Amino acid sequence: MSFQDAIKVCFQKYADFSGTAKRPEFWWWVVFCIIISAILNMVLPIIGAVFSLAVFLPSLSVGSRRLHDVGMSGWWQLIGLTGIGVLVLIYFWAQKGKG
């Protein structure tokens, strides 16, 4: 999946928490969010904050679909709230999909 296709799919499935997301779709989305956030925060932090809020829901949904692809529940994303749990999530997200 190309960078543009991944971003397009993530915006089309804005709040779709069902189904699966392959590794390229998930990681291209993460790269997109990090790059755009960094650029916007350098230019005007308030626009960066608005962008972060706008992509929060699709980020949760693609993260959930990625966890479904490795055979786990999307609720595992809550472990990220512990801080150290983000490392566990990165490990899960990096796994090869089951399907």
PDB file of N, CA and C in Angstrom:
ATOM      1  N   MET A   1       0.849  -1.174   0.000  1.00  0.00           N
ATOM      2  CA  MET A   1       0.000   0.000   0.000  1.00  0.00           C
ATOM      3  C   MET A   1       0.897   1.240   0.000  1.00  0.00           C
ATOM      4  N   SER A   2       0.572   2.172  -0.849  1.00  0.00           N
ATOM      5  CA  SER A   2       1.370   3.396  -0.943  1.00  0.00           C
ATOM      6  C   SER A   2       0.974   4.381   0.161  1.00  0.00           C
ATOM      7  N   PHE A   3       1.821   5.386   0.337  1.00  0.00           N
ATOM      8  CA  PHE A   3       1.581   6.430   1.338  1.00  0.00           C
ATOM      9  C   PHE A   3       0.224   7.097   1.107  1.00  0.00           C
ATOM     10  N   GLN A   4      -0.038   7.513  -0.127  1.00  0.00           N
ATOM     11  CA  GLN A   4      -1.289   8.213  -0.438  1.00  0.00           C
ATOM     12  C   GLN A   4      -2.504   7.319  -0.236  1.00  0.00           C
ATOM     13  N   ASP A   5      -2.389   6.054  -0.626  1.00  0.00           N
ATOM     14  CA  ASP A   5      -3.508   5.120  -0.435  1.00  0.00           C
ATOM     15  C   ASP A   5      -3.805   4.925   1.039  1.00  0.00           C
ATOM     16  N   ALA A   6      -2.769   4.815   1.853  1.00  0.00           N
ATOM     17  CA  ALA A   6      -2.959   4.604   3.288  1.00  0.00           C
ATOM     18  C   ALA A   6      -3.673   5.793   3.924  1.00  0.00           C
ATOM     19  N   ILE A   7      -3.262   6.996   3.570  1.00  0.00           N
ATOM     20  CA  ILE A   7      -3.894   8.189   4.140  1.00  0.00           C
ATOM     21  C   ILE A   7      -5.349   8.286   3.691  1.00  0.00           C
ATOM     22  N   LYS A   8      -5.587   7.994   2.419  1.00  0.00           N
ATOM     23  CA  LYS A   8      -6.944   8.036   1.873  1.00  0.00           C
ATOM     24  C   LYS A   8      -7.851   7.037   2.597  1.00  0.00           C
ATOM     25  N   VAL A   9      -7.368   5.809   2.788  1.00  0.00           N
ATOM     26  CA  VAL A   9      -8.161   4.773   3.465  1.00  0.00           C
ATOM     27  C   VAL A   9      -8.452   5.179   4.907  1.00  0.00           C
ATOM     28  N   CYS A  10      -7.466   5.719   5.589  1.00  0.00           N
ATOM     29  CA  CYS A  10      -7.678   6.109   6.986  1.00  0.00           C
ATOM     30  C   CYS A  10      -8.707   7.220   7.112  1.00  0.00           C
ATOM     31  N   PHE A  11      -8.709   8.164   6.177  1.00  0.00           N
ATOM     32  CA  PHE A  11      -9.733   9.202   6.229  1.00  0.00           C
ATOM     33  C   PHE A  11     -11.098   8.673   5.813  1.00  0.00           C
ATOM     34  N   GLN A  12     -11.134   7.699   4.891  1.00  0.00           N
ATOM     35  CA  GLN A  12     -12.416   7.109   4.498  1.00  0.00           C
ATOM     36  C   GLN A  12     -13.017   6.295   5.635  1.00  0.00           C
ATOM     37  N   LYS A  13     -12.171   5.645   6.404  1.00  0.00           N
ATOM     38  CA  LYS A  13     -12.626   4.849   7.552  1.00  0.00           C
ATOM     39  C   LYS A  13     -12.421   5.647   8.837  1.00  0.00           C
ATOM     40  N   TYR A  14     -12.819   6.894   8.816  1.00  0.00           N
ATOM     41  CA  TYR A  14     -12.572   7.861   9.888  1.00  0.00           C
ATOM     42  C   TYR A  14     -12.894   7.310  11.274  1.00  0.00           C
ATOM     43  N   ALA A  15     -14.039   6.671  11.408  1.00  0.00           N
ATOM     44  CA  ALA A  15     -14.461   6.158  12.713  1.00  0.00           C
ATOM     45  C   ALA A  15     -14.878   4.697  12.619  1.00  0.00           C
ATOM     46  N   ASP A  16     -14.255   3.945  11.725  1.00  0.00           N
ATOM     47  CA  ASP A  16     -14.571   2.532  11.539  1.00  0.00           C
ATOM     48  C   ASP A  16     -13.612   1.695  12.374  1.00  0.00           C
ATOM     49  N   PHE A  17     -14.116   1.153  13.470  1.00  0.00           N
ATOM     50  CA  PHE A  17     -13.285   0.374  14.378  1.00  0.00           C
ATOM     51  C   PHE A  17     -13.350  -1.122  14.085  1.00  0.00           C
ATOM     52  N   SER A  18     -14.086  -1.514  13.062  1.00  0.00           N
ATOM     53  CA  SER A  18     -14.184  -2.936  12.719  1.00  0.00           C
ATOM     54  C   SER A  18     -13.285  -3.226  11.527  1.00  0.00           C
ATOM     55  N   GLY A  19     -12.950  -4.474  11.364  1.00  0.00           N
ATOM     56  CA  GLY A  19     -12.085  -4.864  10.261  1.00  0.00           C
ATOM     57  C   GLY A  19     -10.627  -4.858  10.678  1.00  0.00           C
ATOM     58  N   THR A  20      -9.755  -4.887   9.695  1.00  0.00           N
ATOM     59  CA  THR A  20      -8.326  -4.942   9.963  1.00  0.00           C
ATOM     60  C   THR A  20      -7.589  -3.864   9.176  1.00  0.00           C
ATOM     61  N   ALA A  21      -6.378  -3.579   9.616  1.00  0.00           N
ATOM     62  CA  ALA A  21      -5.489  -2.651   8.910  1.00  0.00           C
ATOM     63  C   ALA A  21      -4.116  -3.319   8.829  1.00  0.00           C
ATOM     64  N   LYS A  22      -3.588  -3.414   7.646  1.00  0.00           N
ATOM     65  CA  LYS A  22      -2.265  -4.001   7.456  1.00  0.00           C
ATOM     66  C   LYS A  22      -1.195  -3.040   7.966  1.00  0.00           C
ATOM     67  N   ARG A  23       0.003  -3.557   8.149  1.00  0.00           N
ATOM     68  CA  ARG A  23       1.099  -2.748   8.674  1.00  0.00           C
ATOM     69  C   ARG A  23       1.365  -1.472   7.877  1.00  0.00           C
ATOM     70  N   PRO A  24       1.437  -1.556   6.526  1.00  0.00           N
ATOM     71  CA  PRO A  24       1.724  -0.308   5.799  1.00  0.00           C
ATOM     72  C   PRO A  24       0.681   0.774   6.021  1.00  0.00           C
ATOM     73  N   GLU A  25      -0.591   0.378   6.060  1.00  0.00           N
ATOM     74  CA  GLU A  25      -1.656   1.370   6.287  1.00  0.00           C
ATOM     75  C   GLU A  25      -1.455   2.067   7.627  1.00  0.00           C
ATOM     76  N   PHE A  26      -1.205   1.303   8.651  1.00  0.00           N
ATOM     77  CA  PHE A  26      -1.036   1.865   9.985  1.00  0.00           C
ATOM     78  C   PHE A  26       0.201   2.748  10.076  1.00  0.00           C
ATOM     79  N   TRP A  27       1.352   2.231   9.635  1.00  0.00           N
ATOM     80  CA  TRP A  27       2.601   2.973   9.808  1.00  0.00           C
ATOM     81  C   TRP A  27       2.689   4.192   8.904  1.00  0.00           C
ATOM     82  N   TRP A  28       2.119   4.146   7.697  1.00  0.00           N
ATOM     83  CA  TRP A  28       2.091   5.352   6.860  1.00  0.00           C
ATOM     84  C   TRP A  28       1.230   6.415   7.520  1.00  0.00           C
ATOM     85  N   TRP A  29       0.149   6.008   8.166  1.00  0.00           N
ATOM     86  CA  TRP A  29      -0.710   6.959   8.868  1.00  0.00           C
ATOM     87  C   TRP A  29       0.063   7.615  10.012  1.00  0.00           C
ATOM     88  N   VAL A  30       0.819   6.815  10.765  1.00  0.00           N
ATOM     89  CA  VAL A  30       1.611   7.350  11.873  1.00  0.00           C
ATOM     90  C   VAL A  30       2.637   8.357  11.355  1.00  0.00           C
ATOM     91  N   VAL A  31       3.328   8.016  10.275  1.00  0.00           N
ATOM     92  CA  VAL A  31       4.315   8.924   9.688  1.00  0.00           C
ATOM     93  C   VAL A  31       3.643  10.225   9.248  1.00  0.00           C
ATOM     94  N   PHE A  32       2.507  10.107   8.587  1.00  0.00           N
ATOM     95  CA  PHE A  32       1.751  11.284   8.132  1.00  0.00           C
ATOM     96  C   PHE A  32       1.408  12.194   9.314  1.00  0.00           C
ATOM     97  N   CYS A  33       0.866  11.618  10.370  1.00  0.00           N
ATOM     98  CA  CYS A  33       0.451  12.415  11.529  1.00  0.00           C
ATOM     99  C   CYS A  33       1.643  13.100  12.196  1.00  0.00           C
ATOM    100  N   ILE A  34       2.752  12.392  12.335  1.00  0.00           N
ATOM    101  CA  ILE A  34       3.930  12.972  12.981  1.00  0.00           C
ATOM    102  C   ILE A  34       4.498  14.122  12.152  1.00  0.00           C
ATOM    103  N   ILE A  35       4.641  13.909  10.853  1.00  0.00           N
ATOM    104  CA  ILE A  35       5.223  14.946   9.993  1.00  0.00           C
ATOM    105  C   ILE A  35       4.340  16.190   9.939  1.00  0.00           C
ATOM    106  N   ILE A  36       3.045  15.995   9.686  1.00  0.00           N
ATOM    107  CA  ILE A  36       2.142  17.149   9.580  1.00  0.00           C
ATOM    108  C   ILE A  36       2.041  17.870  10.915  1.00  0.00           C
ATOM    109  N   SER A  37       1.974  17.139  12.016  1.00  0.00           N
ATOM    110  CA  SER A  37       1.917  17.766  13.340  1.00  0.00           C
ATOM    111  C   SER A  37       3.162  18.597  13.607  1.00  0.00           C
ATOM    112  N   ALA A  38       4.311  18.045  13.300  1.00  0.00           N
ATOM    113  CA  ALA A  38       5.566  18.769  13.539  1.00  0.00           C
ATOM    114  C   ALA A  38       5.618  20.060  12.719  1.00  0.00           C
ATOM    115  N   ILE A  39       5.250  19.968  11.453  1.00  0.00           N
ATOM    116  CA  ILE A  39       5.270  21.153  10.594  1.00  0.00           C
ATOM    117  C   ILE A  39       4.288  22.211  11.096  1.00  0.00           C
ATOM    118  N   LEU A  40       3.069  21.785  11.386  1.00  0.00           N
ATOM    119  CA  LEU A  40       2.057  22.743  11.840  1.00  0.00           C
ATOM    120  C   LEU A  40       2.418  23.357  13.187  1.00  0.00           C
ATOM    121  N   ASN A  41       3.010  22.585  14.080  1.00  0.00           N
ATOM    122  CA  ASN A  41       3.407  23.119  15.384  1.00  0.00           C
ATOM    123  C   ASN A  41       4.549  24.122  15.265  1.00  0.00           C
ATOM    124  N   MET A  42       5.390  23.975  14.258  1.00  0.00           N
ATOM    125  CA  MET A  42       6.455  24.958  14.040  1.00  0.00           C
ATOM    126  C   MET A  42       5.889  26.256  13.477  1.00  0.00           C
ATOM    127  N   VAL A  43       4.894  26.129  12.596  1.00  0.00           N
ATOM    128  CA  VAL A  43       4.311  27.308  11.955  1.00  0.00           C
ATOM    129  C   VAL A  43       3.398  28.047  12.926  1.00  0.00           C
ATOM    130  N   LEU A  44       2.391  27.342  13.407  1.00  0.00           N
ATOM    131  CA  LEU A  44       1.418  27.943  14.320  1.00  0.00           C
ATOM    132  C   LEU A  44       0.879  26.839  15.232  1.00  0.00           C
ATOM    133  N   PRO A  45       1.301  26.836  16.488  1.00  0.00           N
ATOM    134  CA  PRO A  45       0.934  25.745  17.401  1.00  0.00           C
ATOM    135  C   PRO A  45      -0.569  25.487  17.528  1.00  0.00           C
ATOM    136  N   ILE A  46      -1.385  26.512  17.431  1.00  0.00           N
ATOM    137  CA  ILE A  46      -2.829  26.296  17.569  1.00  0.00           C
ATOM    138  C   ILE A  46      -3.369  25.462  16.414  1.00  0.00           C
ATOM    139  N   ILE A  47      -2.831  25.660  15.223  1.00  0.00           N
ATOM    140  CA  ILE A  47      -3.253  24.852  14.077  1.00  0.00           C
ATOM    141  C   ILE A  47      -2.784  23.410  14.267  1.00  0.00           C
ATOM    142  N   GLY A  48      -1.595  23.230  14.836  1.00  0.00           N
ATOM    143  CA  GLY A  48      -1.100  21.889  15.140  1.00  0.00           C
ATOM    144  C   GLY A  48      -2.003  21.174  16.132  1.00  0.00           C
ATOM    145  N   ALA A  49      -2.484  21.920  17.126  1.00  0.00           N
ATOM    146  CA  ALA A  49      -3.393  21.337  18.119  1.00  0.00           C
ATOM    147  C   ALA A  49      -4.725  20.945  17.478  1.00  0.00           C
ATOM    148  N   VAL A  50      -5.237  21.786  16.604  1.00  0.00           N
ATOM    149  CA  VAL A  50      -6.498  21.486  15.906  1.00  0.00           C
ATOM    150  C   VAL A  50      -6.319  20.254  15.027  1.00  0.00           C
ATOM    151  N   PHE A  51      -5.190  20.167  14.322  1.00  0.00           N
ATOM    152  CA  PHE A  51      -4.917  18.995  13.492  1.00  0.00           C
ATOM    153  C   PHE A  51      -4.861  17.735  14.347  1.00  0.00           C
ATOM    154  N   SER A  52      -4.179  17.810  15.491  1.00  0.00           N
ATOM    155  CA  SER A  52      -4.079  16.647  16.378  1.00  0.00           C
ATOM    156  C   SER A  52      -5.449  16.183  16.854  1.00  0.00           C
ATOM    157  N   LEU A  53      -6.320  17.125  17.162  1.00  0.00           N
ATOM    158  CA  LEU A  53      -7.687  16.763  17.558  1.00  0.00           C
ATOM    159  C   LEU A  53      -8.456  16.153  16.390  1.00  0.00           C
ATOM    160  N   ALA A  54      -8.222  16.681  15.193  1.00  0.00           N
ATOM    161  CA  ALA A  54      -8.942  16.190  14.012  1.00  0.00           C
ATOM    162  C   ALA A  54      -8.550  14.766  13.651  1.00  0.00           C
ATOM    163  N   VAL A  55      -7.297  14.382  13.907  1.00  0.00           N
ATOM    164  CA  VAL A  55      -6.849  13.030  13.537  1.00  0.00           C
ATOM    165  C   VAL A  55      -6.856  12.064  14.724  1.00  0.00           C
ATOM    166  N   PHE A  56      -7.354  12.511  15.872  1.00  0.00           N
ATOM    167  CA  PHE A  56      -7.391  11.641  17.046  1.00  0.00           C
ATOM    168  C   PHE A  56      -8.275  10.412  16.822  1.00  0.00           C
ATOM    169  N   LEU A  57      -9.501  10.636  16.361  1.00  0.00           N
ATOM    170  CA  LEU A  57     -10.437   9.524  16.143  1.00  0.00           C
ATOM    171  C   LEU A  57      -9.956   8.561  15.047  1.00  0.00           C
ATOM    172  N   PRO A  58      -9.516   9.056  13.883  1.00  0.00           N
ATOM    173  CA  PRO A  58      -9.018   8.099  12.896  1.00  0.00           C
ATOM    174  C   PRO A  58      -7.755   7.378  13.361  1.00  0.00           C
ATOM    175  N   SER A  59      -6.961   8.008  14.209  1.00  0.00           N
ATOM    176  CA  SER A  59      -5.773   7.336  14.747  1.00  0.00           C
ATOM    177  C   SER A  59      -6.174   6.194  15.672  1.00  0.00           C
ATOM    178  N   LEU A  60      -7.178   6.437  16.493  1.00  0.00           N
ATOM    179  CA  LEU A  60      -7.687   5.362  17.351  1.00  0.00           C
ATOM    180  C   LEU A  60      -8.279   4.224  16.516  1.00  0.00           C
ATOM    181  N   SER A  61      -9.006   4.580  15.470  1.00  0.00           N
ATOM    182  CA  SER A  61      -9.653   3.538  14.665  1.00  0.00           C
ATOM    183  C   SER A  61      -8.630   2.716  13.888  1.00  0.00           C
ATOM    184  N   VAL A  62      -7.609   3.350  13.306  1.00  0.00           N
ATOM    185  CA  VAL A  62      -6.607   2.567  12.574  1.00  0.00           C
ATOM    186  C   VAL A  62      -5.768   1.743  13.556  1.00  0.00           C
ATOM    187  N   GLY A  63      -5.536   2.253  14.752  1.00  0.00           N
ATOM    188  CA  GLY A  63      -4.831   1.474  15.768  1.00  0.00           C
ATOM    189  C   GLY A  63      -5.627   0.250  16.188  1.00  0.00           C
ATOM    190  N   SER A  64      -6.926   0.442  16.319  1.00  0.00           N
ATOM    191  CA  SER A  64      -7.810  -0.670  16.676  1.00  0.00           C
ATOM    192  C   SER A  64      -7.852  -1.718  15.560  1.00  0.00           C
ATOM    193  N   ARG A  65      -7.975  -1.260  14.317  1.00  0.00           N
ATOM    194  CA  ARG A  65      -7.992  -2.202  13.194  1.00  0.00           C
ATOM    195  C   ARG A  65      -6.659  -2.939  13.073  1.00  0.00           C
ATOM    196  N   ARG A  66      -5.553  -2.252  13.394  1.00  0.00           N
ATOM    197  CA  ARG A  66      -4.238  -2.902  13.344  1.00  0.00           C
ATOM    198  C   ARG A  66      -4.161  -4.000  14.411  1.00  0.00           C
ATOM    199  N   LEU A  67      -4.667  -3.716  15.595  1.00  0.00           N
ATOM    200  CA  LEU A  67      -4.680  -4.736  16.648  1.00  0.00           C
ATOM    201  C   LEU A  67      -5.572  -5.914  16.256  1.00  0.00           C
ATOM    202  N   HIS A  68      -6.681  -5.651  15.582  1.00  0.00           N
ATOM    203  CA  HIS A  68      -7.532  -6.743  15.105  1.00  0.00           C
ATOM    204  C   HIS A  68      -6.769  -7.630  14.123  1.00  0.00           C
ATOM    205  N   ASP A  69      -5.906  -7.026  13.305  1.00  0.00           N
ATOM    206  CA  ASP A  69      -5.139  -7.784  12.314  1.00  0.00           C
ATOM    207  C   ASP A  69      -4.153  -8.740  12.975  1.00  0.00           C
ATOM    208  N   VAL A  70      -3.689  -8.412  14.180  1.00  0.00           N
ATOM    209  CA  VAL A  70      -2.766  -9.315  14.882  1.00  0.00           C
ATOM    210  C   VAL A  70      -3.501 -10.199  15.888  1.00  0.00           C
ATOM    211  N   GLY A  71      -4.831 -10.179  15.828  1.00  0.00           N
ATOM    212  CA  GLY A  71      -5.626 -11.087  16.657  1.00  0.00           C
ATOM    213  C   GLY A  71      -5.920 -10.576  18.052  1.00  0.00           C
ATOM    214  N   MET A  72      -5.896  -9.264  18.242  1.00  0.00           N
ATOM    215  CA  MET A  72      -6.146  -8.703  19.568  1.00  0.00           C
ATOM    216  C   MET A  72      -7.331  -7.739  19.508  1.00  0.00           C
ATOM    217  N   SER A  73      -7.844  -7.413  20.668  1.00  0.00           N
ATOM    218  CA  SER A  73      -8.945  -6.460  20.773  1.00  0.00           C
ATOM    219  C   SER A  73      -8.411  -5.038  20.681  1.00  0.00           C
ATOM    220  N   GLY A  74      -9.203  -4.160  20.108  1.00  0.00           N
ATOM    221  CA  GLY A  74      -8.836  -2.752  20.030  1.00  0.00           C
ATOM    222  C   GLY A  74      -8.747  -2.090  21.395  1.00  0.00           C
ATOM    223  N   TRP A  75      -9.372  -2.691  22.388  1.00  0.00           N
ATOM    224  CA  TRP A  75      -9.334  -2.144  23.743  1.00  0.00           C
ATOM    225  C   TRP A  75      -7.924  -2.164  24.327  1.00  0.00           C
ATOM    226  N   TRP A  76      -7.025  -2.932  23.725  1.00  0.00           N
ATOM    227  CA  TRP A  76      -5.642  -2.963  24.185  1.00  0.00           C
ATOM    228  C   TRP A  76      -4.984  -1.599  24.088  1.00  0.00           C
ATOM    229  N   GLN A  77      -5.540  -0.696  23.305  1.00  0.00           N
ATOM    230  CA  GLN A  77      -4.964   0.648  23.197  1.00  0.00           C
ATOM    231  C   GLN A  77      -4.991   1.391  24.529  1.00  0.00           C
ATOM    232  N   LEU A  78      -5.884   0.985  25.413  1.00  0.00           N
ATOM    233  CA  LEU A  78      -5.956   1.629  26.726  1.00  0.00           C
ATOM    234  C   LEU A  78      -4.681   1.428  27.532  1.00  0.00           C
ATOM    235  N   ILE A  79      -3.920   0.387  27.228  1.00  0.00           N
ATOM    236  CA  ILE A  79      -2.667   0.159  27.939  1.00  0.00           C
ATOM    237  C   ILE A  79      -1.679   1.295  27.694  1.00  0.00           C
ATOM    238  N   GLY A  80      -1.875   2.020  26.601  1.00  0.00           N
ATOM    239  CA  GLY A  80      -1.017   3.164  26.302  1.00  0.00           C
ATOM    240  C   GLY A  80      -1.139   4.287  27.321  1.00  0.00           C
ATOM    241  N   LEU A  81      -2.224   4.313  28.052  1.00  0.00           N
ATOM    242  CA  LEU A  81      -2.411   5.343  29.077  1.00  0.00           C
ATOM    243  C   LEU A  81      -1.455   5.189  30.242  1.00  0.00           C
ATOM    244  N   THR A  82      -0.837   4.025  30.374  1.00  0.00           N
ATOM    245  CA  THR A  82       0.099   3.796  31.476  1.00  0.00           C
ATOM    246  C   THR A  82       1.476   4.379  31.199  1.00  0.00           C
ATOM    247  N   GLY A  83       1.709   4.827  30.000  1.00  0.00           N
ATOM    248  CA  GLY A  83       3.017   5.371  29.652  1.00  0.00           C
ATOM    249  C   GLY A  83       3.917   4.303  29.068  1.00  0.00           C
ATOM    250  N   ILE A  84       4.338   3.373  29.894  1.00  0.00           N
ATOM    251  CA  ILE A  84       5.190   2.273  29.438  1.00  0.00           C
ATOM    252  C   ILE A  84       4.422   1.358  28.484  1.00  0.00           C
ATOM    253  N   GLY A  85       3.109   1.386  28.571  1.00  0.00           N
ATOM    254  CA  GLY A  85       2.273   0.568  27.703  1.00  0.00           C
ATOM    255  C   GLY A  85       2.388   0.933  26.232  1.00  0.00           C
ATOM    256  N   VAL A  86       2.866   2.135  25.936  1.00  0.00           N
ATOM    257  CA  VAL A  86       3.058   2.547  24.546  1.00  0.00           C
ATOM    258  C   VAL A  86       4.084   1.621  23.878  1.00  0.00           C
ATOM    259  N   LEU A  87       5.095   1.223  24.621  1.00  0.00           N
ATOM    260  CA  LEU A  87       6.098   0.290  24.081  1.00  0.00           C
ATOM    261  C   LEU A  87       5.475  -1.067  23.759  1.00  0.00           C
ATOM    262  N   VAL A  88       4.570  -1.506  24.593  1.00  0.00           N
ATOM    263  CA  VAL A  88       3.858  -2.762  24.351  1.00  0.00           C
ATOM    264  C   VAL A  88       3.002  -2.635  23.095  1.00  0.00           C
ATOM    265  N   LEU A  89       2.325  -1.496  22.947  1.00  0.00           N
ATOM    266  CA  LEU A  89       1.501  -1.269  21.759  1.00  0.00           C
ATOM    267  C   LEU A  89       2.349  -1.252  20.496  1.00  0.00           C
ATOM    268  N   ILE A  90       3.492  -0.598  20.544  1.00  0.00           N
ATOM    269  CA  ILE A  90       4.372  -0.569  19.372  1.00  0.00           C
ATOM    270  C   ILE A  90       4.782  -1.982  19.006  1.00  0.00           C
ATOM    271  N   TYR A  91       5.054  -2.809  19.992  1.00  0.00           N
ATOM    272  CA  TYR A  91       5.389  -4.214  19.736  1.00  0.00           C
ATOM    273  C   TYR A  91       4.224  -4.935  19.054  1.00  0.00           C
ATOM    274  N   PHE A  92       3.013  -4.749  19.566  1.00  0.00           N
ATOM    275  CA  PHE A  92       1.837  -5.383  18.970  1.00  0.00           C
ATOM    276  C   PHE A  92       1.605  -4.893  17.549  1.00  0.00           C
ATOM    277  N   TRP A  93       1.697  -3.568  17.347  1.00  0.00           N
ATOM    278  CA  TRP A  93       1.449  -2.978  16.034  1.00  0.00           C
ATOM    279  C   TRP A  93       2.476  -3.417  14.998  1.00  0.00           C
ATOM    280  N   ALA A  94       3.677  -3.759  15.453  1.00  0.00           N
ATOM    281  CA  ALA A  94       4.743  -4.159  14.526  1.00  0.00           C
ATOM    282  C   ALA A  94       4.661  -5.639  14.122  1.00  0.00           C
ATOM    283  N   GLN A  95       3.831  -6.408  14.792  1.00  0.00           N
ATOM    284  CA  GLN A  95       3.706  -7.827  14.503  1.00  0.00           C
ATOM    285  C   GLN A  95       3.108  -8.078  13.134  1.00  0.00           C
ATOM    286  N   LYS A  96       3.458  -9.216  12.565  1.00  0.00           N
ATOM    287  CA  LYS A  96       2.868  -9.632  11.302  1.00  0.00           C
ATOM    288  C   LYS A  96       1.397 -10.010  11.531  1.00  0.00           C
ATOM    289  N   GLY A  97       0.535  -9.627  10.619  1.00  0.00           N
ATOM    290  CA  GLY A  97      -0.888  -9.897  10.751  1.00  0.00           C
ATOM    291  C   GLY A  97      -1.221 -11.381  10.648  1.00  0.00           C
ATOM    292  N   LYS A  98      -2.325 -11.749  11.247  1.00  0.00           N
ATOM    293  CA  LYS A  98      -2.775 -13.146  11.224  1.00  0.00           C
ATOM    294  C   LYS A  98      -3.530 -13.488   9.953  1.00  0.00           C
ATOM    295  N   GLY A  99      -4.135 -12.453   9.337  1.00  0.00           N
ATOM    296  CA  GLY A  99      -5.008 -12.724   8.205  1.00  0.00           C
ATOM    297  C   GLY A  99      -4.493 -12.410   6.889  1.00  0.00           C
TER     298      GLY A  99
END
